[in-house]
PDB file of C-alpha atoms in Angstrom:
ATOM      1  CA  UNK A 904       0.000   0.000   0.000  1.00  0.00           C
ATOM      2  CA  UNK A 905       1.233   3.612  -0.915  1.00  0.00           C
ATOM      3  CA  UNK A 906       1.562   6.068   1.701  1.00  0.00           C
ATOM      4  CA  UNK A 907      -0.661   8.641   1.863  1.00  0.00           C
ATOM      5  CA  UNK A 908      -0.104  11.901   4.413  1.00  0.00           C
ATOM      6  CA  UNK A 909      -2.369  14.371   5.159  1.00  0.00           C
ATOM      7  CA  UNK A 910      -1.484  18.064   6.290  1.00  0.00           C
ATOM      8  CA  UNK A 911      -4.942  19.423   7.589  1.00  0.00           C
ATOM      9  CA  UNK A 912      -5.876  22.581   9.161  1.00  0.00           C
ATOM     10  CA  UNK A 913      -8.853  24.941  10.349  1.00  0.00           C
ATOM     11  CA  UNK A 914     -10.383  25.127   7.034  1.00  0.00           C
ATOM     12  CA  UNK A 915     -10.949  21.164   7.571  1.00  0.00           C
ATOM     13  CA  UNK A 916     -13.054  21.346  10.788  1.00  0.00           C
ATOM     14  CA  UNK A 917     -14.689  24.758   9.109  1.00  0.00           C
ATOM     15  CA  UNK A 918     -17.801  22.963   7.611  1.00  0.00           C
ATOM     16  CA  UNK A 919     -18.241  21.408  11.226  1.00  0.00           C
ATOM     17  CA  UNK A 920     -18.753  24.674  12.092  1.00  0.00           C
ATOM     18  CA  UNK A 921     -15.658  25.089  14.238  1.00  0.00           C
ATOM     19  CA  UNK A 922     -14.486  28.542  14.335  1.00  0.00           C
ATOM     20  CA  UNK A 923     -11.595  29.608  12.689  1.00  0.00           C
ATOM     21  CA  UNK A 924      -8.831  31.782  13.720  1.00  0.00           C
ATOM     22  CA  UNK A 925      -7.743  33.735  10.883  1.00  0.00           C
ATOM     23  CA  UNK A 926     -11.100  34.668   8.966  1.00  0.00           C
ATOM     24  CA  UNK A 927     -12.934  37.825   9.315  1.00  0.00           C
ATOM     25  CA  UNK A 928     -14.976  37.204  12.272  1.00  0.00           C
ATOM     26  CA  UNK A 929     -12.823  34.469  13.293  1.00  0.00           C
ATOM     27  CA  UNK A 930     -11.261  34.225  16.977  1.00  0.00           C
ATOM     28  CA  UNK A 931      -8.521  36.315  16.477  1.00  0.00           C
ATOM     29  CA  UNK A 932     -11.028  39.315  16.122  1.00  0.00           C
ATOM     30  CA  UNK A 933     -12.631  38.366  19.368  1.00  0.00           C
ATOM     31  CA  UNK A 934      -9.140  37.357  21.333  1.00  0.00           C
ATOM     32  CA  UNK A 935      -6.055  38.609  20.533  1.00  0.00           C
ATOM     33  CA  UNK A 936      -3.672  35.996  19.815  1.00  0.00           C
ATOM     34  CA  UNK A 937      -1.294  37.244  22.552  1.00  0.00           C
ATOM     35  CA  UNK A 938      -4.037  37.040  25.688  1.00  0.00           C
ATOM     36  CA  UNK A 939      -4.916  33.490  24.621  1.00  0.00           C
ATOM     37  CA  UNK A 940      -2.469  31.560  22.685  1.00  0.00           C
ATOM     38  CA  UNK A 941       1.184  32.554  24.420  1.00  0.00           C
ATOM     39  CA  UNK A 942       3.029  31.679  27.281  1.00  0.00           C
ATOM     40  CA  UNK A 943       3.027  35.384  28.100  1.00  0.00           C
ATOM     41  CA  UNK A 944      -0.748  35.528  28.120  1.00  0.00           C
ATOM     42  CA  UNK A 945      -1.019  32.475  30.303  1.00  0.00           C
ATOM     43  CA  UNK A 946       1.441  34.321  32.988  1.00  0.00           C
ATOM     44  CA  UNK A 947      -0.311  37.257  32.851  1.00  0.00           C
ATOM     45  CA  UNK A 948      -4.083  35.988  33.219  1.00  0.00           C
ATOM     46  CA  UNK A 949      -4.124  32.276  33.414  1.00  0.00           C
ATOM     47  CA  UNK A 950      -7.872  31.800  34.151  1.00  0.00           C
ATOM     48  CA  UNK A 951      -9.052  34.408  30.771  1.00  0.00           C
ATOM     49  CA  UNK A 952      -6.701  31.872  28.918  1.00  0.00           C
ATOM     50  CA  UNK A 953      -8.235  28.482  31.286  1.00  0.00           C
ATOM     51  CA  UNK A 954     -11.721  29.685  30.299  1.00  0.00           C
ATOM     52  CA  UNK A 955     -11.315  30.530  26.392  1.00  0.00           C
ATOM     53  CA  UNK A 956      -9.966  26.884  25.905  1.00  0.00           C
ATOM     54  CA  UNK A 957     -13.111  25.486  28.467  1.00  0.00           C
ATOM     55  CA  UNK A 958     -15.398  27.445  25.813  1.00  0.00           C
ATOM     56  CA  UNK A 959     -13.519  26.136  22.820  1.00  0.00           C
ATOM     57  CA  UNK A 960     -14.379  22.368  24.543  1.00  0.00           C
ATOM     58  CA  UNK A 961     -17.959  23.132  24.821  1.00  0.00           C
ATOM     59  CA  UNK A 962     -18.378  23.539  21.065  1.00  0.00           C
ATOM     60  CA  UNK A 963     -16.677  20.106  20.707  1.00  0.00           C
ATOM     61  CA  UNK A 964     -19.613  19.012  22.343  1.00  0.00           C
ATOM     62  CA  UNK A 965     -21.854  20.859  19.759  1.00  0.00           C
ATOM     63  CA  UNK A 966     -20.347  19.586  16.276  1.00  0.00           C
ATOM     64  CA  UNK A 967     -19.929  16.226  14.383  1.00  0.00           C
ATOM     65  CA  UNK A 968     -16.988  15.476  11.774  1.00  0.00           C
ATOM     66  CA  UNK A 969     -18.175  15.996   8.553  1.00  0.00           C
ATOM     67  CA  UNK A 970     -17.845  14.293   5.567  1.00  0.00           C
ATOM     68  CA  UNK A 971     -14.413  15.710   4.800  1.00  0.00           C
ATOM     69  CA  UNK A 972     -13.036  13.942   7.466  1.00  0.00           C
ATOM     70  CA  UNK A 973     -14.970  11.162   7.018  1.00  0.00           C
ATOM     71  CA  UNK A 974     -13.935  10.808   3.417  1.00  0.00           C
ATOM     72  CA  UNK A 975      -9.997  11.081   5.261  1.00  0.00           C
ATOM     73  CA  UNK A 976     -10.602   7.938   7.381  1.00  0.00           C
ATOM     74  CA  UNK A 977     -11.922   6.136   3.826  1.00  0.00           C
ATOM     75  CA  UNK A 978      -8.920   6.579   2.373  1.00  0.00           C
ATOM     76  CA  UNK A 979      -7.178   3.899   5.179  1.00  0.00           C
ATOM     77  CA  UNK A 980      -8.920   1.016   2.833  1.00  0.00           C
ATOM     78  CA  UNK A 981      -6.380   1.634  -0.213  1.00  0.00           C
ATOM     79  CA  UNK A 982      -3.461   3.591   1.997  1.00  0.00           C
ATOM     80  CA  UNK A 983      -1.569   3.752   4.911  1.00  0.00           C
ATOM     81  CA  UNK A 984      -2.701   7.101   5.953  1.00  0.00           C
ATOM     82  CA  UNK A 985      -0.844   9.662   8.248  1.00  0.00           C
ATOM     83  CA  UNK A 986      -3.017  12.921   9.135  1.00  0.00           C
ATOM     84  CA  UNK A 987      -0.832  15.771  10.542  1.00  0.00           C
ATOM     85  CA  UNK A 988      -2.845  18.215  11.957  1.00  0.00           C
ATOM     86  CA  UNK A 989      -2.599  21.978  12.720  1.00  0.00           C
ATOM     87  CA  UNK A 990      -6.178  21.234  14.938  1.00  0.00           C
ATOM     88  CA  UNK A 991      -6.660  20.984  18.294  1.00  0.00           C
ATOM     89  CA  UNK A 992     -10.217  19.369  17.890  1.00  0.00           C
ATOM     90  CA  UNK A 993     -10.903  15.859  17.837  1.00  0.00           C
ATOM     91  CA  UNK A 994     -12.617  15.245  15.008  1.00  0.00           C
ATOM     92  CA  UNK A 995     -10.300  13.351  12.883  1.00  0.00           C
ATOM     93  CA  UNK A 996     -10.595  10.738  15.848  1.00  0.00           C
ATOM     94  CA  UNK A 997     -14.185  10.660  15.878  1.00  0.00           C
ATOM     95  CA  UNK A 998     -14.610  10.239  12.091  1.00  0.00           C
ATOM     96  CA  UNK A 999     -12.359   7.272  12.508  1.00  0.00           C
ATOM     97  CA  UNK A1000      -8.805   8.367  11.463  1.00  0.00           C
ATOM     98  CA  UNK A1001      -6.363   5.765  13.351  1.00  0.00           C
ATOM     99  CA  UNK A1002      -3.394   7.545  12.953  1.00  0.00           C
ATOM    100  CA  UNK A1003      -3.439  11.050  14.068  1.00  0.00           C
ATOM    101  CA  UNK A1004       0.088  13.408  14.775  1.00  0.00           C
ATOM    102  CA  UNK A1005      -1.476  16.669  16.105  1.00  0.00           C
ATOM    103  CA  UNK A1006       1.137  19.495  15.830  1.00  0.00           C
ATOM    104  CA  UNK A1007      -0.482  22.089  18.160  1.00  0.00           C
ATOM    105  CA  UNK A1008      -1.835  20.254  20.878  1.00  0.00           C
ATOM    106  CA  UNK A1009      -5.259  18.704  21.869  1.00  0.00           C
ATOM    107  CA  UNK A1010      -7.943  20.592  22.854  1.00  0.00           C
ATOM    108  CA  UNK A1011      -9.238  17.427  24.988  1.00  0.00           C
ATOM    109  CA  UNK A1012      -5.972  17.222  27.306  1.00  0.00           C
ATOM    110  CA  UNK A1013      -4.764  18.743  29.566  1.00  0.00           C
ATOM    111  CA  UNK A1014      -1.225  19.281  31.116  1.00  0.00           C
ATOM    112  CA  UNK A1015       1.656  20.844  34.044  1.00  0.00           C
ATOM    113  CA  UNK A1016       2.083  24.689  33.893  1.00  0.00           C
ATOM    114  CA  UNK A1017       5.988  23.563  35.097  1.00  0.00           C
ATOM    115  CA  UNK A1018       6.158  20.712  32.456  1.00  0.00           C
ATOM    116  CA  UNK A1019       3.774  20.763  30.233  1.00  0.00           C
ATOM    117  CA  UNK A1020       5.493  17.581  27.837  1.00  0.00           C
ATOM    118  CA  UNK A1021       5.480  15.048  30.784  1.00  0.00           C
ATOM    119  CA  UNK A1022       3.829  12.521  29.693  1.00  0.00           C
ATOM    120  CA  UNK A1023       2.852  11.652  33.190  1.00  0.00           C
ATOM    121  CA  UNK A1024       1.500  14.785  33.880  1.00  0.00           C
ATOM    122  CA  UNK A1025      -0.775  14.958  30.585  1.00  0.00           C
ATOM    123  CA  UNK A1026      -4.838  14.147  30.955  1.00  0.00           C
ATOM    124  CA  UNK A1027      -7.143  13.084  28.235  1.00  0.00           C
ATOM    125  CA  UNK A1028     -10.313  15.035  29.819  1.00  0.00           C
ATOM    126  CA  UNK A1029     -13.802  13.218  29.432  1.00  0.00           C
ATOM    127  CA  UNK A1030     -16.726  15.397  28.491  1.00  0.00           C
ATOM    128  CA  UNK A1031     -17.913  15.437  31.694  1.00  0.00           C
ATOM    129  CA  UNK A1032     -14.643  17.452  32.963  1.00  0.00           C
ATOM    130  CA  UNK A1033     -14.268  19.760  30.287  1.00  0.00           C
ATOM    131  CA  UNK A1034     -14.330  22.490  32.304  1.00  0.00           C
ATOM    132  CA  UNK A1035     -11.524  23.856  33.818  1.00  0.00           C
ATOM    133  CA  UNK A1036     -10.569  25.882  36.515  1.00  0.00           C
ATOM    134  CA  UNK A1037      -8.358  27.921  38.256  1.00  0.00           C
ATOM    135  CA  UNK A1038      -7.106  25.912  41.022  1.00  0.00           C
ATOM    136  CA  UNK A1039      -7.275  22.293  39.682  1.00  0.00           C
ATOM    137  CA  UNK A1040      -3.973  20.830  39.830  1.00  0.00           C
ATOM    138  CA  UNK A1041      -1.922  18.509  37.807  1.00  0.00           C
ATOM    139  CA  UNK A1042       0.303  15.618  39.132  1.00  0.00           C
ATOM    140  CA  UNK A1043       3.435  17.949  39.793  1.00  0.00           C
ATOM    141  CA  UNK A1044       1.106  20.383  42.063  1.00  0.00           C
ATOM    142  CA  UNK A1045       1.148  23.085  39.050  1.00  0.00           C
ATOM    143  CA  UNK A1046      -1.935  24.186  37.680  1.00  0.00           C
ATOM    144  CA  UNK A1047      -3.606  22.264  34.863  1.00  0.00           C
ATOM    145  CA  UNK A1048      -3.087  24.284  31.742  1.00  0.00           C
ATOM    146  CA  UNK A1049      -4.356  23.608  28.017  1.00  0.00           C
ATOM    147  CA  UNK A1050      -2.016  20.963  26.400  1.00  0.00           C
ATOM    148  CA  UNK A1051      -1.822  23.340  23.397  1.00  0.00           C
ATOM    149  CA  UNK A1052       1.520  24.403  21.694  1.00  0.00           C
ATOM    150  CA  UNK A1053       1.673  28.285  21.961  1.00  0.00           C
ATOM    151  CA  UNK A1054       2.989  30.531  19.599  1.00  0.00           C
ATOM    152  CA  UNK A1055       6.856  31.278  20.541  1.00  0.00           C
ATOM    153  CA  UNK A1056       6.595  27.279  21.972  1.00  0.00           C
ATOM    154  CA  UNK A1057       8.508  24.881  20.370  1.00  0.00           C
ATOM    155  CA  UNK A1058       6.717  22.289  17.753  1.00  0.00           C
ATOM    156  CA  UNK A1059       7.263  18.479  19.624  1.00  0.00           C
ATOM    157  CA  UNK A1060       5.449  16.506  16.995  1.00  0.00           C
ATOM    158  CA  UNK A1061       7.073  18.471  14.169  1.00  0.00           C
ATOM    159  CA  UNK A1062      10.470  15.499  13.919  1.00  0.00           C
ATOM    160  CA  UNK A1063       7.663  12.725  13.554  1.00  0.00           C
ATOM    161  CA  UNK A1064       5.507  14.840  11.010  1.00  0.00           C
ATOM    162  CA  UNK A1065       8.423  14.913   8.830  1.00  0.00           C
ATOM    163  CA  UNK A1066       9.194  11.330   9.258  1.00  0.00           C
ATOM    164  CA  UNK A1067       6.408  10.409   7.952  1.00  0.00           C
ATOM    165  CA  UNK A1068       6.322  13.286   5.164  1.00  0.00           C
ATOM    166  CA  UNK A1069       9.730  12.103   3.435  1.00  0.00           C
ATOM    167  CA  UNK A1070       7.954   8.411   2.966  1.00  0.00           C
ATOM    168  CA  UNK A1071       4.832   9.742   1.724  1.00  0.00           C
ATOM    169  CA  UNK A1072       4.083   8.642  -2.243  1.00  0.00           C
ATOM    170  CA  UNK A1073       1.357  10.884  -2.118  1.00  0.00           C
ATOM    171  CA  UNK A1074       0.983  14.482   0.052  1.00  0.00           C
ATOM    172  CA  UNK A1075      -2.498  16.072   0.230  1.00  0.00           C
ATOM    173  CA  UNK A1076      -2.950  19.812   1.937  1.00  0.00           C
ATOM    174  CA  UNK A1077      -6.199  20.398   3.161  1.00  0.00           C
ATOM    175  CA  UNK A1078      -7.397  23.765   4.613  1.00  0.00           C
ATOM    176  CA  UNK A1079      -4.469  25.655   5.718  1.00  0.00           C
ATOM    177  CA  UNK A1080      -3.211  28.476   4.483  1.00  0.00           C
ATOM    178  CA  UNK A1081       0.336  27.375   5.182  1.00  0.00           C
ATOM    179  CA  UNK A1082       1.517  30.402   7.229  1.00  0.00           C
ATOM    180  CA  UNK A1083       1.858  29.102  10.376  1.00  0.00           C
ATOM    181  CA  UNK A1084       5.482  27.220  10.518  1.00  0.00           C
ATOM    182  CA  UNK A1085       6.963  24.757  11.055  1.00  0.00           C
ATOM    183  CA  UNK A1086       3.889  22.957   9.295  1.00  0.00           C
ATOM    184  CA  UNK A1087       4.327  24.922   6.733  1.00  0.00           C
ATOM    185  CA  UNK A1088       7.715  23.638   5.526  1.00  0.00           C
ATOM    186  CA  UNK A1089       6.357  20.227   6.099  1.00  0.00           C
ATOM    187  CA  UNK A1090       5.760  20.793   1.904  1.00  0.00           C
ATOM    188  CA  UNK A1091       9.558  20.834   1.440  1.00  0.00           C
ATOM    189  CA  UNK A1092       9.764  17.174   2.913  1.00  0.00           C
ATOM    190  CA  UNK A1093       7.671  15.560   0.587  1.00  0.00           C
ATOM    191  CA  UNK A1094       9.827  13.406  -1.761  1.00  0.00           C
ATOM    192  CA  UNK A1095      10.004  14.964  -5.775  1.00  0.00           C
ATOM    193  CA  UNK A1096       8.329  12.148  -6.723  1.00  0.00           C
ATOM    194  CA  UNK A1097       5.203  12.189  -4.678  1.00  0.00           C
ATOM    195  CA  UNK A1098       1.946  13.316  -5.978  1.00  0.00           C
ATOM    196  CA  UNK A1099       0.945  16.657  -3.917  1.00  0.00           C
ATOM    197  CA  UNK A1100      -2.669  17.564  -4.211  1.00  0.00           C
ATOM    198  CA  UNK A1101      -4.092  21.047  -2.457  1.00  0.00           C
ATOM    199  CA  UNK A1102      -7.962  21.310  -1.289  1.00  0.00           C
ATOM    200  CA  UNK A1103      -8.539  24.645  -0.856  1.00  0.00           C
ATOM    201  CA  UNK A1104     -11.805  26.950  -1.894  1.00  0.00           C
ATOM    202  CA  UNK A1105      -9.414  29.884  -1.478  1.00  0.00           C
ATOM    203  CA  UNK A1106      -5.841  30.597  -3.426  1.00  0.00           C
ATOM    204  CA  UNK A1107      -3.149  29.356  -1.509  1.00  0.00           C
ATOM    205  CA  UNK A1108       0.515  30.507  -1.602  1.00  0.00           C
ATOM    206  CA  UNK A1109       2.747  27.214  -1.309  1.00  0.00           C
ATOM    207  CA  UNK A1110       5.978  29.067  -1.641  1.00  0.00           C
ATOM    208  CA  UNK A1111       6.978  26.083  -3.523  1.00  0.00           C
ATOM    209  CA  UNK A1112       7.887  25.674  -7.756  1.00  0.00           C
ATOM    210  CA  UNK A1113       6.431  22.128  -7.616  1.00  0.00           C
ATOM    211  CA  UNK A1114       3.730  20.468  -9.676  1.00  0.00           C
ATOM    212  CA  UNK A1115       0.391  20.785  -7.326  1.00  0.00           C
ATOM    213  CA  UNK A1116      -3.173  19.287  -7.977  1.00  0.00           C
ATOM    214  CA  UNK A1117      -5.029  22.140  -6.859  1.00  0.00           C
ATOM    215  CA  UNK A1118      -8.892  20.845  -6.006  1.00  0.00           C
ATOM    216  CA  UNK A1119     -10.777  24.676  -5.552  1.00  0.00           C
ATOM    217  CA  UNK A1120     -13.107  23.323  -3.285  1.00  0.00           C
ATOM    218  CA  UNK A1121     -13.786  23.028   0.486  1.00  0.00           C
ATOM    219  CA  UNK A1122     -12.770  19.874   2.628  1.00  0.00           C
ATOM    220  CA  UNK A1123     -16.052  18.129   1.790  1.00  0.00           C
ATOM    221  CA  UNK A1124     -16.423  18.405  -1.843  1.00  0.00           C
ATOM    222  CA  UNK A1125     -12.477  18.495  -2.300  1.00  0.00           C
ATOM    223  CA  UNK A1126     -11.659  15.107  -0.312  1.00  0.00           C
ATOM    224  CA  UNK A1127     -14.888  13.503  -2.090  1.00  0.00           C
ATOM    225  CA  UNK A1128     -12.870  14.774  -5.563  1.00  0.00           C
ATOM    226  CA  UNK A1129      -9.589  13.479  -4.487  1.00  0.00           C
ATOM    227  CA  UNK A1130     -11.028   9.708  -3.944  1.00  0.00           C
ATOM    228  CA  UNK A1131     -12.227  10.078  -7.511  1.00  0.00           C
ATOM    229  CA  UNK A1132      -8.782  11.333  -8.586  1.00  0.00           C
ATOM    230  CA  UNK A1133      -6.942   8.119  -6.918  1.00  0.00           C
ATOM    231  CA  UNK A1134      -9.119   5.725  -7.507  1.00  0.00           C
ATOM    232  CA  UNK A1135      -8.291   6.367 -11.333  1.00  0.00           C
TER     233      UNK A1135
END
C-alpha cells in the first residue's frame, strides 16, 4: 500500500462549524492571539486563557466530523494514511482516522504549567470534565493548563511529522493556508516524486515551484474529488 499523508488545518473542521482563527470574524477578532495563545498571556491571566480553551471544549460538544473527514478515514482502505494536523479538535478521531500526529496540541488534554510535555503529567479530559478551573492541579502540584503548543513554543510533533512526510508517495494539503510554521515547511519534505494535491476553496501561496493538484473546493467536496482522482 502507498503512503498517503495528510497536512490538515482549520479550514478542515470549518464545515463542522468550528471557528476559525484567521477569517474575518474568526477568533482572532474576538481574542487577541497574545491574551490566549502565548506563554506570556497564560502568565499574565491564566484563568481568561483556562476559560477561552473550556469554551472552545464546549463547542466540541456541539459539532460532528463531517464528511471531509470522514472521506480522510476512507482513504485507510487503499493507503496507509498519516493525518498531521494543525487542529486541536478531535474530530479526525471521531470520524475514525487511526493515525493522528497533532502538531499544536489537543484541545481534549490537559497538562503541568511547570512541564507541560510530561507525559505523566498529561490528561485526556472526558466530556464530563471539560471544564476547567483555576485551582485544579496537575500531578506535579502546578496548575492544569491547556495541552496546546503556543505561539513562541517549540513544535514536539514536528520530527515525527516529517518522518512520515519524506515516505509519503502521495501528500495532500487540506485547509491551511500554510503560514503558520513549522507545518508549513512540512511541503519541502515531501519526496520529488510524490503526488501533492491542495484542497482549498481559497488561493493558496505554497511558496513552492512544484507540480500541485489544486482541487478549488472546500474539505467536503475536495476530499470527495480526491477519492475520484486516486481511484483512477
Amino acid at each position: 500500500m502507498k503512503n498517503l499523508v495528510v497536512l490538515s488545518g482549520a479550514g478542515m473542521s470549518a464545515e463542522s462549524g468550528i471557528s476559525t482563527f484567521r477569517d474575518a470574524g474568526g477568533l482572532w477578532d474576538r481574542y487577541p492571539v497574545e491574551q490566549v495563545a502565548t506563554p506570556e498571556g497564560y502568565a499574565r491571566n491564566p484563568e481568561l486563557v483556562i476559560n477561552f480553551y473550556n469554551e472552545r471544549r464546549r463547542q466540541l460538544l456541539e459539532v460532528e466530523p463531517n464528511e471531509g473527514h470522514r472521506g480522510v478515514t476512507a482513504l485507510e482502505k487503499d493507503f496507509n494514511v498519516t493525518v498531521v494536523t494543525q487542529n486541536i479538535d478531535n474530530l479526525h478521531e471521531r470520524a475514525g482516522s487511526t493515525h493522528i500526529i497533532h502538531l499544536h496540541g489537543e484541545l481534549t488534554k490537559v497538562c503541568s504549567s511547570r512541564d507541560p510535555y510530561n507525559p505523566h503529567f498529561i490528561k485526556e479530559l472526558k466530556p464530563s470534565e471539560y471544564e476547567v478551573h483555576l485551582g485544579d492541579k496537575a500531578g506535579d502540584g502546578s496548575q492544569l493548563r491547556p495541552f496546546i503548543v503556543w505561539f513562541g513554543e517549540a513544535v514536539p510533533e514536528i520530527e515525527t511529522a516529517i518522518e512520515y512526510v519524506q515516505k509519503a508517495d502521495i501528500f495532500v494539503i487540506i485547509g491551511t493556508s500554510l503560514n503558520v510554521y513549522p507545518a508549513a515547511g512540512l511541503l519541502h519534505y515531501v519526496p520529488r516524486e510524490a503526488e501533492v494535491y491542495l484542497i482549498d476553496p481559497k488561493p493558496v501561496d505554497t511558496h513552492s515551484s512544484r507540480p500541485i493538484h489544486v482541487i478549488r473546493k472546500g474539505a467536503s467536496e475536495g476530499v470527495a474529488e480526491l477519492r475520484k482522482l486516486l481511484e483512477k
